[in-house]
CSV table of C-alpha atoms and ligand atoms in Angstrom, one decimal:
chain,number,residue,atom,x,y,z
I,28,MET,CA,0.8,-10.0,-16.6
I,29,GLN,CA,2.1,-10.1,-20.4
I,30,LEU,CA,1.1,-6.4,-20.4
I,31,LEU,CA,2.5,-5.6,-17.2
I,32,LYS,CA,5.8,-6.8,-17.5
I,33,GLU,CA,7.1,-5.2,-21.7
I,34,ARG,CA,5.8,-1.8,-19.7
I,35,ILE,CA,8.6,-2.8,-17.3
I,36,LEU,CA,10.7,-4.0,-19.3
I,37,LYS,CA,9.8,-0.7,-22.1
I,38,ASP,CA,9.5,2.0,-19.7
I,39,GLY,CA,12.0,0.9,-16.2
I,40,VAL,CA,14.3,2.0,-14.4
I,41,VAL,CA,16.8,-0.2,-12.1
I,42,LYS,CA,18.4,2.2,-9.7
I,43,PRO,CA,21.8,1.6,-7.0
I,44,GLY,CA,20.4,-0.4,-4.3
I,45,ASN,CA,18.2,-2.6,-5.7
I,46,VAL,CA,15.3,0.1,-6.5
I,47,LEU,CA,13.1,-0.1,-10.3
I,48,LYS,CA,11.4,3.1,-10.7
I,49,VAL,CA,7.9,3.1,-12.9
I,50,ASP,CA,7.8,6.7,-12.1
I,51,SER,CA,6.5,6.8,-15.8
I,52,PHE,CA,3.1,4.9,-15.5
I,53,LEU,CA,3.0,3.9,-12.1
I,54,ASN,CA,4.8,5.8,-9.3
I,55,HIS,CA,4.6,9.1,-10.3
I,56,GLN,CA,2.6,9.9,-13.8
I,57,MET,CA,-0.2,7.4,-13.7
I,58,ASP,CA,-1.1,5.8,-16.9
I,59,ILE,CA,-4.6,4.9,-16.6
I,60,PRO,CA,-5.6,2.2,-19.7
I,61,LEU,CA,-2.9,-0.2,-18.4
I,62,ILE,CA,-4.0,0.4,-14.2
I,63,ASN,CA,-7.7,-1.2,-15.8
I,64,GLU,CA,-6.3,-4.2,-16.7
I,65,ILE,CA,-4.4,-4.5,-13.5
I,66,GLY,CA,-7.5,-3.4,-12.0
I,67,LYS,CA,-9.8,-5.7,-13.7
I,68,GLU,CA,-6.3,-9.1,-13.4
I,69,PHE,CA,-7.3,-8.6,-9.5
I,70,ARG,CA,-10.7,-9.1,-9.7
I,71,CYS,CA,-10.4,-12.1,-11.6
I,72,ARG,CA,-7.5,-13.7,-9.4
I,73,PHE,CA,-10.3,-12.9,-6.5
I,74,ALA,CA,-13.3,-13.4,-8.1
I,75,ASP,CA,-14.0,-16.2,-5.9
I,76,ALA,CA,-13.5,-14.4,-2.5
I,77,PRO,CA,-15.8,-12.2,-1.0
I,78,ILE,CA,-14.5,-8.4,-0.3
I,79,THR,CA,-15.6,-6.0,1.5
I,80,LYS,CA,-12.9,-3.7,1.8
I,81,ILE,CA,-10.0,-3.1,-0.5
I,82,LEU,CA,-6.8,-1.9,2.7
I,83,THR,CA,-3.9,0.2,1.2
I,84,ILE,CA,-1.3,2.1,2.1
I,85,GLU,CA,-0.4,5.9,1.9
I,86,ALA,CA,0.8,6.8,-0.6
I,87,SER,CA,1.6,5.6,-3.9
I,88,GLY,CA,-0.8,2.0,-3.6
I,89,ILE,CA,-4.1,4.6,-3.0
I,90,GLY,CA,-5.0,5.0,-7.2
I,91,ILE,CA,-4.2,1.4,-7.4
I,92,ALA,CA,-6.4,0.8,-4.5
I,93,CYS,CA,-9.2,3.2,-5.9
I,94,ILE,CA,-9.4,1.9,-9.8
I,95,THR,CA,-9.3,-2.1,-8.7
I,96,ALA,CA,-12.2,-1.2,-6.5
I,97,GLN,CA,-14.6,-0.3,-8.7
I,98,TYR,CA,-14.3,-4.2,-10.4
I,99,PHE,CA,-15.6,-5.1,-7.2
I,100,GLN,CA,-17.5,-2.2,-6.4
I,101,VAL,CA,-15.9,-2.3,-2.5
I,102,PRO,CA,-14.9,0.8,-0.8
I,103,VAL,CA,-10.7,1.6,-0.3
I,104,VAL,CA,-9.3,3.0,2.4
I,105,PHE,CA,-5.7,3.3,3.3
I,106,ALA,CA,-3.7,3.4,6.0
I,107,LYS,CA,-1.9,7.1,7.4
I,108,LYS,CA,1.9,7.4,7.8
I,109,ALA,CA,1.5,9.6,11.2
I,110,GLN,CA,4.4,11.9,12.6
I,111,SER,CA,2.9,10.5,15.8
I,112,VAL,CA,0.5,8.9,17.3
I,113,ASN,CA,-2.3,9.5,19.1
I,114,LEU,CA,-3.1,6.5,21.5
I,115,ASP,CA,-6.6,7.8,22.6
I,116,GLY,CA,-7.5,4.4,21.3
I,117,GLU,CA,-10.0,5.4,17.8
I,118,MET,CA,-7.2,4.4,15.9
I,119,TYR,CA,-5.2,0.8,15.1
I,120,THR,CA,-1.3,1.5,14.8
I,121,THR,CA,1.2,-0.1,13.9
I,122,LYS,CA,5.4,0.3,12.4
I,123,VAL,CA,6.6,-0.1,8.6
I,124,GLU,CA,9.7,0.4,7.7
I,125,SER,CA,9.7,2.0,4.3
I,126,PHE,CA,12.2,0.1,1.6
I,127,THR,CA,12.7,3.3,0.0
I,128,HIS,CA,13.4,6.0,2.9
I,129,LYS,CA,15.0,3.7,5.2
I,130,ARG,CA,13.6,5.0,8.5
I,131,VAL,CA,10.3,3.6,10.1
I,132,TYR,CA,6.6,5.1,9.9
I,133,ASP,CA,3.8,5.0,12.4
I,134,VAL,CA,1.1,3.4,10.8
I,135,ILE,CA,-2.5,4.6,11.3
I,136,LEU,CA,-6.3,3.9,10.8
I,137,SER,CA,-9.1,4.9,12.6
I,138,LYS,CA,-10.7,1.9,13.6
I,139,LYS,CA,-14.0,3.3,12.0
I,140,TYR,CA,-13.4,2.3,9.2
I,141,LEU,CA,-12.3,-1.6,9.3
I,142,SER,CA,-13.9,-4.0,11.3
I,143,PRO,CA,-14.6,-7.3,12.0
I,144,GLU,CA,-17.8,-8.4,9.5
I,145,ASP,CA,-14.9,-7.4,6.6
I,146,HIS,CA,-13.3,-9.8,4.2
I,147,VAL,CA,-10.0,-7.1,3.1
I,148,LEU,CA,-8.1,-7.6,0.2
I,149,ILE,CA,-4.9,-5.9,0.7
I,150,ILE,CA,-3.3,-4.2,-3.0
I,151,ASP,CA,0.0,-2.4,-3.2
I,152,ASP,CA,2.3,-1.3,-5.7
I,153,PHE,CA,5.5,-3.3,-4.1
I,154,LEU,CA,6.3,-6.1,-2.7
I,155,ALA,CA,10.4,-6.2,-1.2
I,156,ASN,CA,10.9,-6.9,2.4
I,157,GLY,CA,7.7,-7.1,3.1
I,158,CYS,CA,7.3,-4.5,5.8
I,159,ALA,CA,4.9,-2.8,4.5
I,160,LEU,CA,2.4,-5.5,3.8
I,161,MET,CA,3.5,-6.9,7.0
I,162,GLY,CA,2.5,-4.0,9.1
I,163,LEU,CA,-1.5,-3.9,6.6
I,164,ILE,CA,-1.9,-7.5,7.8
I,165,ASP,CA,-1.2,-6.5,11.5
I,166,ILE,CA,-3.8,-3.9,11.3
I,167,VAL,CA,-6.7,-6.3,9.5
I,168,LYS,CA,-5.4,-8.7,12.8
I,169,LYS,CA,-6.2,-6.3,14.8
I,170,SER,CA,-9.5,-5.1,12.8
I,171,GLY,CA,-10.9,-8.2,13.9
I,172,ALA,CA,-11.4,-8.6,10.5
I,173,THR,CA,-10.6,-11.2,7.5
I,174,LEU,CA,-7.7,-11.7,5.7
I,175,GLU,CA,-9.0,-12.5,2.2
I,176,GLY,CA,-6.1,-12.1,0.6
I,177,ALA,CA,-2.9,-9.7,-1.0
I,178,GLY,CA,-2.4,-8.6,-4.8
I,179,ILE,CA,0.7,-7.3,-4.9
I,180,VAL,CA,1.8,-5.0,-9.2
I,181,ILE,CA,5.2,-5.7,-8.9
I,182,GLU,CA,6.7,-8.3,-6.4
I,183,LYS,CA,10.9,-8.5,-5.9
I,184,GLY,CA,11.2,-11.8,-5.9
I,185,PHE,CA,14.8,-11.7,-5.2
I,186,GLN,CA,14.1,-10.1,-2.1
I,187,GLN,CA,12.1,-12.5,0.7
I,188,GLY,CA,9.1,-10.1,2.1
I,189,GLY,CA,6.5,-12.9,-0.8
I,190,LYS,CA,8.4,-15.9,1.0
I,191,THR,CA,7.1,-14.5,4.3
I,192,ILE,CA,4.2,-13.6,3.5
I,193,ARG,CA,2.9,-17.0,2.0
I,194,ASP,CA,4.8,-19.4,4.3
I,195,MET,CA,2.2,-17.1,7.1
I,196,GLY,CA,-0.8,-19.0,4.3
I,197,VAL,CA,-1.5,-15.4,2.8
I,198,ARG,CA,-3.1,-15.6,-0.4
I,199,LEU,CA,-0.5,-13.6,-2.0
I,200,GLU,CA,-1.4,-13.4,-6.3
I,201,SER,CA,1.6,-10.8,-7.9
I,202,LEU,CA,0.5,-9.4,-11.7
I,203,ALA,CA,4.5,-9.1,-12.1
I,204,ILE,CA,7.2,-10.8,-10.2
I,205,ILE,CA,10.7,-10.5,-11.0
I,206,ASP,CA,14.0,-12.8,-9.9
I,207,SER,CA,16.3,-11.0,-11.0
I,208,MET,CA,17.5,-7.1,-12.0
I,209,THR,CA,21.2,-5.1,-12.9
I,210,ASP,CA,21.4,-2.0,-15.2
I,211,THR,CA,21.2,-3.3,-18.3
I,212,SER,CA,18.6,-6.8,-17.7
I,213,LEU,CA,16.4,-7.7,-16.1
I,214,THR,CA,14.1,-11.3,-15.5
I,215,PHE,CA,10.9,-12.4,-14.4
I,216,ARG,CA,9.9,-15.9,-12.6
Y,309,5GP,P1,8.7,-3.5,1.4
Y,309,5GP,O1,8.4,-2.8,2.4
Y,309,5GP,O2,8.2,-5.3,1.0
Y,309,5GP,O3,10.2,-4.1,1.8
Y,309,5GP,O4,8.4,-2.6,0.4
Y,309,5GP,C1,7.2,-2.4,-0.2
Y,309,5GP,C2,7.4,-1.4,0.0
Y,309,5GP,O5,8.5,-0.1,-0.6
Y,309,5GP,C3,6.3,-0.1,-1.5
Y,309,5GP,O6,4.9,0.3,-0.6
Y,309,5GP,C4,6.5,0.2,-2.6
Y,309,5GP,O7,6.4,2.1,-2.2
Y,309,5GP,C5,8.5,0.4,-1.9
Y,309,5GP,N1,9.6,-0.1,-3.5
Y,309,5GP,C6,9.3,-1.2,-2.1
Y,309,5GP,N2,11.1,-1.7,-3.0
Y,309,5GP,C7,10.5,-0.6,-4.7
Y,309,5GP,C8,11.0,-0.4,-5.7
Y,309,5GP,O8,11.7,-1.3,-5.8
Y,309,5GP,N3,10.6,0.6,-6.1
Y,309,5GP,C9,10.1,2.0,-5.8
Y,309,5GP,N4,9.3,2.5,-6.9
Y,309,5GP,N5,9.7,1.6,-4.8
Y,309,5GP,C10,10.0,0.3,-3.6
C-alpha cells in the first residue's frame, strides 16, 4: 500500500532492537484518514471472505480494527492481556510473548464473543516473530470458529513471523512488508 509505505519512510523512526516507532500516526497519535485507507484496503483484500467478526489484541490493534470493521459492518472483539487467569471455563486463554516488552502475557477472550459459527479476520498493527498472531490463531482454534485470514499493517519481513504463519496455510495480507531497516535506511519488499 503505497500511501502507507510513504508515511513509514517520512515519519517512522528505527530504534535499537529492530523496533520501528510509528507513534506519530499509528501507535500513539492516530492519523484517522490514513487508518481509513488501511481499513478500505483490508476490505478490498478480503472482499471474498464471509467475515462475521474481527479479532485483535489490546492495545494498539483496537483502533485499527474498529475503523476496519466499519468497512465490513461486523463487531470487533479484542483479546485482553491479563495479570492472572481465572480458570473458570468462561474464557479462552493462551500465552503471548511480547516482542516490545520481552515478557509473557496470559491473553484471554470471553467464550461469549467467539463461537463455531464465526468467520474471523484477525487484524494487528505489526508482525515480527509472530507470537501475538499465533496467540490469536490459537484462540480462534479453541473457539471452533473459521479463520478467514489475518491483516497486518506493517510486517517486518526480516523476522520469521510472516514465513511461519504463511507456512501454516493462513491467508496473511500485510500492507507494508519491510525487508531491511537501519537508522538511516529502510527498504520494502
Ligand atoms: P510479534 O508477536 O509478531 O513478535 O510482535 C507483534 C507485536 O509486537 C505487535 O502487536 C506490536 O504491538 C509489537 N511490535 C513488534 N515489532 C514492533 C515494532 O517494530 N514496532 C512497534 N511499534 N511494535 C512492534
